[in-house]
Tab-separated table of C-alpha atoms in Angstrom:
chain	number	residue	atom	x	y	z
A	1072	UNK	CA	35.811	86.097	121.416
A	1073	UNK	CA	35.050	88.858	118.810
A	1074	UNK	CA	38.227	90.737	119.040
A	1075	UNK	CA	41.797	90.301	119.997
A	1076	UNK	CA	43.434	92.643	122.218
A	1077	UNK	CA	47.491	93.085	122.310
A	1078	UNK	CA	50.316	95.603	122.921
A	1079	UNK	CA	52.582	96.139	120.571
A	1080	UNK	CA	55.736	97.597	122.399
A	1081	UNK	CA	58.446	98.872	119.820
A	1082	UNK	CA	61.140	99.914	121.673
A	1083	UNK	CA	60.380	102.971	124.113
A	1084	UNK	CA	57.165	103.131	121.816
A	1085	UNK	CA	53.752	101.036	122.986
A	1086	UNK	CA	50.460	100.833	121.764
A	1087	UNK	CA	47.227	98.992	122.577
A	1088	UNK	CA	45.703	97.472	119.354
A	1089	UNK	CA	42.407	96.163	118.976
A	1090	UNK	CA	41.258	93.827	115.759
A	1091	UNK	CA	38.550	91.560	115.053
A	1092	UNK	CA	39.114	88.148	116.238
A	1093	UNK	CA	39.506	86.572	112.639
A	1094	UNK	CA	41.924	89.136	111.676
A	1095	UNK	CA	44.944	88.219	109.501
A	1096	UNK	CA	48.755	88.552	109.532
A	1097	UNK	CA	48.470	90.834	106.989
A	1098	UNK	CA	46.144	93.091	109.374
A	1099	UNK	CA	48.763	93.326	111.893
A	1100	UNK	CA	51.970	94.032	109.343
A	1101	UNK	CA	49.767	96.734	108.307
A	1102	UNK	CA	49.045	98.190	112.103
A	1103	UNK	CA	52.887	97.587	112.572
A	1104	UNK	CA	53.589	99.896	109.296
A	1105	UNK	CA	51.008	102.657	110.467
A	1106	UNK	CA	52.174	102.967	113.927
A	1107	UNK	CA	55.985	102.871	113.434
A	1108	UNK	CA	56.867	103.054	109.825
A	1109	UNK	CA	58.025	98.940	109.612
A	1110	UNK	CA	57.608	97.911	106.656
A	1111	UNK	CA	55.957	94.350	106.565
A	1112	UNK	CA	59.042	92.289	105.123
A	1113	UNK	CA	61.294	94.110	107.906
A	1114	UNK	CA	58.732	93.500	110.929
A	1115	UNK	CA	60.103	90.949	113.696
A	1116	UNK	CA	57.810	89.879	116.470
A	1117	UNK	CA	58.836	88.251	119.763
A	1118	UNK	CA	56.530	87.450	122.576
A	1119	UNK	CA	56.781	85.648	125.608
A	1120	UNK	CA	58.971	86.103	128.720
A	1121	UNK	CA	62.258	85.493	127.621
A	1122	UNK	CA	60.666	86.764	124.034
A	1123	UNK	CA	61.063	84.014	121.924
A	1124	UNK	CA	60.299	85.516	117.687
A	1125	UNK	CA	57.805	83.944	115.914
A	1126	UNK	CA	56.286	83.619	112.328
A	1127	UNK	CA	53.226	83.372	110.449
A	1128	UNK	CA	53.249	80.832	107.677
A	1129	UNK	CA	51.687	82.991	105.620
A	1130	UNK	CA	49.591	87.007	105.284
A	1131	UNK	CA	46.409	85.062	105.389
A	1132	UNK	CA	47.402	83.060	108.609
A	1133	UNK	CA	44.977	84.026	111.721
A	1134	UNK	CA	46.825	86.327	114.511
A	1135	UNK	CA	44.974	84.042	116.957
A	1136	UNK	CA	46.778	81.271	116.159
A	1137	UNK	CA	50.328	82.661	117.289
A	1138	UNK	CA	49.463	85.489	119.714
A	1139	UNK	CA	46.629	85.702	122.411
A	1140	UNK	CA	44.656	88.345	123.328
A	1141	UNK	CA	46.027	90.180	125.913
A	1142	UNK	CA	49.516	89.288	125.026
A	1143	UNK	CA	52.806	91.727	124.877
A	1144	UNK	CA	54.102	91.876	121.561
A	1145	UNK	CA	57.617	92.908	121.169
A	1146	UNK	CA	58.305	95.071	117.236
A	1147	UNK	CA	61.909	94.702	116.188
A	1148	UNK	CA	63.150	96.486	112.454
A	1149	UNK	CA	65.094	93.495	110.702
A	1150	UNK	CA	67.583	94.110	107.836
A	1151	UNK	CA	65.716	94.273	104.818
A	1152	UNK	CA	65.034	90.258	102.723
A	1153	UNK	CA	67.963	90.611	99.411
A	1154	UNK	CA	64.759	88.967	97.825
A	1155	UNK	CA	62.863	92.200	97.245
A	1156	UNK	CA	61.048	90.958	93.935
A	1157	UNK	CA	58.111	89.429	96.183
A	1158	UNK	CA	55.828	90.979	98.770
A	1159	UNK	CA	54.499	89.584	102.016
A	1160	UNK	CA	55.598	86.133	103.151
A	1161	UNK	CA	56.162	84.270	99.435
A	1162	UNK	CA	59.531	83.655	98.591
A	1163	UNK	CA	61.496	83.248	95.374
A	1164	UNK	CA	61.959	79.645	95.720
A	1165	UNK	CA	58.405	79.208	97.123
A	1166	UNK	CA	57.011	80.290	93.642
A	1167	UNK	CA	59.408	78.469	91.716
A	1168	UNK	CA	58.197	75.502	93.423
A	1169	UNK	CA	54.520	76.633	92.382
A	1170	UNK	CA	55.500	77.176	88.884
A	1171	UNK	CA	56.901	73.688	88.572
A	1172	UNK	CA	53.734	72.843	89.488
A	1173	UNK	CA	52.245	74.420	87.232
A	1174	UNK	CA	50.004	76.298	89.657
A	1175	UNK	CA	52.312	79.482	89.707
A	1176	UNK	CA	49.568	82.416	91.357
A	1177	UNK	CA	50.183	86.439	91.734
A	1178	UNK	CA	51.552	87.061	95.875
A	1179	UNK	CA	47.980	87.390	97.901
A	1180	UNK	CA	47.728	91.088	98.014
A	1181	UNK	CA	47.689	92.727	101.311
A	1182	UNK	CA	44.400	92.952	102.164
A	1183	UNK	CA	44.704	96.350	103.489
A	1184	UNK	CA	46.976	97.448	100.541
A	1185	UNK	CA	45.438	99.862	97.618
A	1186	UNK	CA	45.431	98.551	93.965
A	1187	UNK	CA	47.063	101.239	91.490
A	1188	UNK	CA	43.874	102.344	90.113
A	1189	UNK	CA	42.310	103.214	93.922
A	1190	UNK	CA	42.244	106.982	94.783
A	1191	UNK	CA	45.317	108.650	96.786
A	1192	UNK	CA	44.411	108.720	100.520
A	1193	UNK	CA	43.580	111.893	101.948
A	1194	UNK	CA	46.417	113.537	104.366
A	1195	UNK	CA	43.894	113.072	107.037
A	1196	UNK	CA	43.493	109.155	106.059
A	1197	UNK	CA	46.694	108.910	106.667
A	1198	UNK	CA	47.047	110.048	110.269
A	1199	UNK	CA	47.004	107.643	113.445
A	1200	UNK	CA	45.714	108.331	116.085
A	1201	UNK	CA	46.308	106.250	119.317
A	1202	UNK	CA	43.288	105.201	121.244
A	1203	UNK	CA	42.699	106.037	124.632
A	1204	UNK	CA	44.063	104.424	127.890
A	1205	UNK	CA	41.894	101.951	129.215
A	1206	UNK	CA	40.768	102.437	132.370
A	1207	UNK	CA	40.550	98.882	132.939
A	1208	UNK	CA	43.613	98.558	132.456
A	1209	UNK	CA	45.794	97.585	135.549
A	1210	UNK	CA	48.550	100.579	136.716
A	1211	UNK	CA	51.834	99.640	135.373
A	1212	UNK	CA	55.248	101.067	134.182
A	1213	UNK	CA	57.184	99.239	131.513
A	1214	UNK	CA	60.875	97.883	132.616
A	1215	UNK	CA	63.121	95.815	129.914
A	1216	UNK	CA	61.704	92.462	130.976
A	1217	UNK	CA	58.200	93.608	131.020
A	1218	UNK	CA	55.323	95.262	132.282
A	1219	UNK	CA	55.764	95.521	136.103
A	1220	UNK	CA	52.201	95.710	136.865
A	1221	UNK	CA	50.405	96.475	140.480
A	1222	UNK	CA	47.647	93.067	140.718
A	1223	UNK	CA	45.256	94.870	143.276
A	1224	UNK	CA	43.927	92.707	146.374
A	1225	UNK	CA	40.490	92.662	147.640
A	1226	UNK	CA	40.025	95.316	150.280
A	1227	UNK	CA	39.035	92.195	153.235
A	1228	UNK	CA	41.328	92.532	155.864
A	1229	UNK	CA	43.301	89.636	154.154
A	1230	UNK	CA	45.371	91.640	151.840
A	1231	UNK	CA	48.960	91.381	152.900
A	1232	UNK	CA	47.912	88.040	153.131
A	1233	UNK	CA	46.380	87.239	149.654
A	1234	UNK	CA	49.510	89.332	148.025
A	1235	UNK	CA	51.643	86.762	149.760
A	1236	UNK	CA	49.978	83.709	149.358
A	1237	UNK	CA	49.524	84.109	145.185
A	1238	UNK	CA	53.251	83.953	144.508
A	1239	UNK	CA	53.923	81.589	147.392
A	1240	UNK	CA	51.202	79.302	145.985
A	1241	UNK	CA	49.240	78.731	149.526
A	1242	UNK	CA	46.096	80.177	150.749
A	1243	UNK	CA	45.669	83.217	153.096
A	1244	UNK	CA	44.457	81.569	156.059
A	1245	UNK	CA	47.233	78.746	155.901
A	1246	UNK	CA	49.779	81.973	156.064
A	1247	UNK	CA	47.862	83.666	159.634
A	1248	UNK	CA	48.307	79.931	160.703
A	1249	UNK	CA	52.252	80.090	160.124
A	1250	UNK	CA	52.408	83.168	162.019
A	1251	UNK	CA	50.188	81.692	165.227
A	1252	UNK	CA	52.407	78.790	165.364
A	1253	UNK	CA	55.288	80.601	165.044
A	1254	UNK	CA	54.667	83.204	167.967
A	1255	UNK	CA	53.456	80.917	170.526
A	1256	UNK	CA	56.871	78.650	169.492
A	1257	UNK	CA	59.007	81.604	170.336
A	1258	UNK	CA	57.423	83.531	173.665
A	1259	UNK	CA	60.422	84.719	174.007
A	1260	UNK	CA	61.773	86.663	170.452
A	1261	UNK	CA	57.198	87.518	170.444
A	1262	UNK	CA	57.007	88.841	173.673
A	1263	UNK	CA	53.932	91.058	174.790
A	1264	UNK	CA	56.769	94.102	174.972
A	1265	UNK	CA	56.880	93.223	170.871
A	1266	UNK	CA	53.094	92.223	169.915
A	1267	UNK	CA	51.203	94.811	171.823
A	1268	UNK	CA	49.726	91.848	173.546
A	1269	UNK	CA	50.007	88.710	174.993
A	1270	UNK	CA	51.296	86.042	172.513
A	1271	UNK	CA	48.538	83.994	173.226
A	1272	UNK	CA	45.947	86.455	172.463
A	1273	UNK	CA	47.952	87.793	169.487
A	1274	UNK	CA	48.009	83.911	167.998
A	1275	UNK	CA	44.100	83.669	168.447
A	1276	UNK	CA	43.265	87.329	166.749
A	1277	UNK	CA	45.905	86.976	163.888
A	1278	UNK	CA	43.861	84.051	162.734
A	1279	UNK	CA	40.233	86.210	162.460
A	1280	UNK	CA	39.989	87.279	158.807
A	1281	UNK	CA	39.205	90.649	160.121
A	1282	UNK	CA	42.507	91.080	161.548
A	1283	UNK	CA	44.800	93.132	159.202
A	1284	UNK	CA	48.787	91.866	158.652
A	1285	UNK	CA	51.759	94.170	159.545
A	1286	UNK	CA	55.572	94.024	159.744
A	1287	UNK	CA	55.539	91.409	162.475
A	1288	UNK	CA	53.486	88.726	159.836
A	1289	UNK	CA	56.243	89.810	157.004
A	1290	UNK	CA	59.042	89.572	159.159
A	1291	UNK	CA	58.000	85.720	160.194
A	1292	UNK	CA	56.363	84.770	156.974
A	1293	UNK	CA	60.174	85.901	155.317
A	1294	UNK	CA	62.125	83.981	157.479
A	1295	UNK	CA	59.921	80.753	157.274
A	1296	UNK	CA	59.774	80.812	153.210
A	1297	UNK	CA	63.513	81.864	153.345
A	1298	UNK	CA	62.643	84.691	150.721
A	1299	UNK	CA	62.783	88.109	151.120
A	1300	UNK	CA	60.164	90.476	150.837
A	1301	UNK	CA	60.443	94.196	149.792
A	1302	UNK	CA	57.366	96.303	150.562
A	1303	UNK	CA	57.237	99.628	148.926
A	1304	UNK	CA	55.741	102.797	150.514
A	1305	UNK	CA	53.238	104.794	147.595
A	1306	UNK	CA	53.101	107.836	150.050
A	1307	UNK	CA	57.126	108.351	150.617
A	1308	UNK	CA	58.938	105.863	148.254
A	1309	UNK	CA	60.789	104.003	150.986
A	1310	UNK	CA	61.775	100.122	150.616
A	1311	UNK	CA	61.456	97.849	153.338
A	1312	UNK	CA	63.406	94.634	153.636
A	1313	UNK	CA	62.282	91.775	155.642
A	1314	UNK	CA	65.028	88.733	155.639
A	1315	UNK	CA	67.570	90.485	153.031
A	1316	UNK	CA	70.033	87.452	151.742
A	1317	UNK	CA	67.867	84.616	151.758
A	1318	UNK	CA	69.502	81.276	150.599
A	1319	UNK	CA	67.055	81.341	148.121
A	1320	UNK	CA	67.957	84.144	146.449
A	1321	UNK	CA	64.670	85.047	145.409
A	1322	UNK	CA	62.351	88.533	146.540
A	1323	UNK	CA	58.964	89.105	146.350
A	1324	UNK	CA	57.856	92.927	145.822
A	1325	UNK	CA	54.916	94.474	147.351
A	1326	UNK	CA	53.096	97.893	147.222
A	1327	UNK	CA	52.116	99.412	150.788
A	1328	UNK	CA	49.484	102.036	150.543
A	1329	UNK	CA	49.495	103.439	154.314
A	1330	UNK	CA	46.295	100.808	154.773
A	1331	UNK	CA	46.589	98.089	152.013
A	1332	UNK	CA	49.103	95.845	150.266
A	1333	UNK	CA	48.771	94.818	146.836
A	1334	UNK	CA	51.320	92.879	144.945
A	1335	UNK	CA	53.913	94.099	142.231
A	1336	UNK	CA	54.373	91.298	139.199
A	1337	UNK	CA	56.410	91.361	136.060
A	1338	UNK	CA	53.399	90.923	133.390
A	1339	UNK	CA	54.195	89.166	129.950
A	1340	UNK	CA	50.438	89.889	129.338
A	1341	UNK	CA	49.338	92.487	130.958
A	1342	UNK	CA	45.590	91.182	131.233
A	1343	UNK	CA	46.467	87.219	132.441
A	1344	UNK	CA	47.373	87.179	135.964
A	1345	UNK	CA	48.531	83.284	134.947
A	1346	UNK	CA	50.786	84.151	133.165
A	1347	UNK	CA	52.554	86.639	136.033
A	1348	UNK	CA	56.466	86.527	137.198
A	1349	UNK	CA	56.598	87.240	140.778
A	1350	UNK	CA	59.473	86.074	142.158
A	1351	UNK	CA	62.794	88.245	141.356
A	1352	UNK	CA	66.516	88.066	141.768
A	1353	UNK	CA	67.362	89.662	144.542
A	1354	UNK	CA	70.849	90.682	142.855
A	1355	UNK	CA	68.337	92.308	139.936
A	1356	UNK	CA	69.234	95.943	141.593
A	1357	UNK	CA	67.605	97.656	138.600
A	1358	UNK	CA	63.931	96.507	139.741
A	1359	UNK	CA	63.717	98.521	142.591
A	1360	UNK	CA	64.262	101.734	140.211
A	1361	UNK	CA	61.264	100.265	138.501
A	1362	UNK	CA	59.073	99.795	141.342
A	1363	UNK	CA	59.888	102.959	143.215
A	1364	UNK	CA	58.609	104.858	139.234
A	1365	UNK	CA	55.441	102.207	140.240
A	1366	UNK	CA	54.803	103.846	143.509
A	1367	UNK	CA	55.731	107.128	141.778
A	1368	UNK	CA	52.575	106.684	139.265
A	1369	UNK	CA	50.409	105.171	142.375
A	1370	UNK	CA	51.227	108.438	144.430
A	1371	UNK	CA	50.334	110.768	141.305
A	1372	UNK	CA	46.872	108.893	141.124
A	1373	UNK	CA	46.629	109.537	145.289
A	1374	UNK	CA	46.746	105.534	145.756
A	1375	UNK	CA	47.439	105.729	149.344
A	1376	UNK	CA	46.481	107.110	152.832
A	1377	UNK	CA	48.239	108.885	155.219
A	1378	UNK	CA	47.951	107.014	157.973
A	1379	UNK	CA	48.773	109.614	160.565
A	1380	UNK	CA	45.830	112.123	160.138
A	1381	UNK	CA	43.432	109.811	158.206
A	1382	UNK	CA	40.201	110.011	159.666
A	1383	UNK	CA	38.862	106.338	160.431
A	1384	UNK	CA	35.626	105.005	162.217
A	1385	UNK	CA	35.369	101.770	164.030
A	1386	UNK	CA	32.695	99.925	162.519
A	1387	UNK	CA	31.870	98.243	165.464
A	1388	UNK	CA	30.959	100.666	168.414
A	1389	UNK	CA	31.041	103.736	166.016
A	1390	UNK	CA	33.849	105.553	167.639
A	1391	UNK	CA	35.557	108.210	165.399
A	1392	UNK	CA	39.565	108.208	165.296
A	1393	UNK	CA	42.157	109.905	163.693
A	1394	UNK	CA	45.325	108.286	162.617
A	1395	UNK	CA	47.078	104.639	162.597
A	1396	UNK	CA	48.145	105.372	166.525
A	1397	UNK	CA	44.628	106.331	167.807
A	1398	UNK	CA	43.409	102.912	165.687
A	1399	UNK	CA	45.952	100.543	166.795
A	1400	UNK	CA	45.056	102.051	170.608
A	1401	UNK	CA	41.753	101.481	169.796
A	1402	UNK	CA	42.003	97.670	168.940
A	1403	UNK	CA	44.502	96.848	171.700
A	1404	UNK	CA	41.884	98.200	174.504
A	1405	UNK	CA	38.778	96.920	173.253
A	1406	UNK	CA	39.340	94.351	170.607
A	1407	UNK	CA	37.713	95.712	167.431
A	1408	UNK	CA	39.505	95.371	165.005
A	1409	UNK	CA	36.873	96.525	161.513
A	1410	UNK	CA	37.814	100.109	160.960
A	1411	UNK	CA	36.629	102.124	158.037
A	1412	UNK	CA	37.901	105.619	156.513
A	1413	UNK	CA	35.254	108.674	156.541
């Protein structure tokens, strides 16, 4: 690794912050200062979901060996030390302890800090300017328990499915299987009025990869995990609820795009999907503010389709169509089921 990468998040303020990979405690204090006028003595750092604060042992300690790249990293302003007498992380006891043994040094200076005979800095020196937005980054907004953060699916057909299956901890196919076993239990509650088709057939095509998932495979899939599932619209805003009140307790959050799902996580660092919460309270009212601000920023960046005058082309015979209803008509009289947008 030959830099680290973290976001420093200081109350409504955030900024991305890039260092070499060996750089120091004292590095960061001095970021900390630049960007929001901490000084180092006063600087508190939490990280972590809850944020737990840590502390370097020292200004030459290695950032590395606390935070990780890609890591959120909460600033707090702490009440000044009464021990002003000594900079960075040496104490007044610390050096009396050195001067007993007889080994009493001057405090490590800062390694970005100016000795009194170096130049003033030039007003222009002095002025910080915030690097750009990586693209690469994922679209997020930032909520008081983190970064909720939209982890995009592969565009295969599979996508409601692999947005499910990551928090639920299964795989995709094991999930179309729940579904087929499920209908053709129930003939009744899945009737042919209700799939479009007979259950039998529906069983059979839900399990092709290249069949896409709907409100029929959340409604079943909700019931059977006993969590609910809230599905946000990007286009319109609107919340879904599949099996509100589970015994669980717990939600899952998704983010509908007209054609594609895609899953909504809280991220404690934004770039490590491991490290993603993605099950929520479903008494936490305040997330669905946060999400619907999500599908807000999604809809400003035209991360949807509308699926009533989108032109689409069935990949198999060719045949151009307009709209979800001319699609869905489509599939149910010949059974093909690969569309693609032109």
């Amino acid at each position: 690794m030959t830099s680290i990468r973290i976001r420093l998040k200081c109350g409504p303020k955030s900024e991305i912050l890039s260092l070499p990979a060996d750089s120091t405690a004292a590095a960061l204090f001095h970021e900390i200062n630049q960007r929001f006028s901490i000084p180092s003595e006063c600087v508190s750092l939490k990280i972590g979901f809850p944020p737990k604060e840590v502390s370097f042992t020292s200004n030459s300690a290695l950032i590395s060996s606390l935070i990780s790249s890609g890591q959120q990293v909460l600033v707090e302003e702490k009440s000044k030390p009464k021990t002003t007498e000594f900079s960075g992380f040496q104490t007044a006891a610390a050096l009396e302890n050195q001067s007993k043994l007889g080994t009493l040094t001057t405090p490590a200076t800062n390694e970005y800090s100016q000795s009194s005979t170096s130049p003033a800095p030039n007003a222009s020196d002095s002025l910080y300017q915030a690097p750009a937005p990586n693209p690469n980054d994922p679209p997020y907004v930032q909520t008081p328990e983190g970064d909720l953060v939209l982890r995009i699916m592969p565009d295969d057909n599979s996508c409601l499915f692999r947005a499910l299956a990551t928090p639920l901890g299964v795989q995709p196919f094991d999930l179309r299987k729940i579904v087929a076993e499920t209908i053709l239990s129930d003939p009744f509650t899945y009737s042919e009025a209700v799939l479009g088709k007979a259950p039998q057939n529906y069983a059979a095509w839900i399990q092709k990869e290249s069949s896409w998932g709907g409100y029929i495979e959340l409604s079943i899939l909700s019931k059977h995990f006993d969590v609910e599932f809230c599905s946000a619209d990007v286009q319109t805003g609107r919340i879904d609820s599949y099996n509100s009140n589970p015994l669980t307790g717990q939600r899952i959050w998704i983010m509908y795009s007209g054609i594609h799902y895609d899953l909504a996580a809280i991220a404690p660092i934004l770039w490590d999907t491991s490290a993603d919460i993605m099950f929520f309270d479903c008494k936490n009212t305040e997330m669905e503010s946060f999400v619907k601000q999500l599908a807000a920023l999604l809809r400003q960046k035209h991360y949807y389709t509308d699926t009533g005058s989108f032109s689409i082309r069935c990949n198999t015979c060719g045949t151009g169509l307009k709209g979800e209803k001319e699609a869905s008509a489509h599939a149910m009289q010949t059974g093909h089921t690969q569309f693609g947008e032109f």
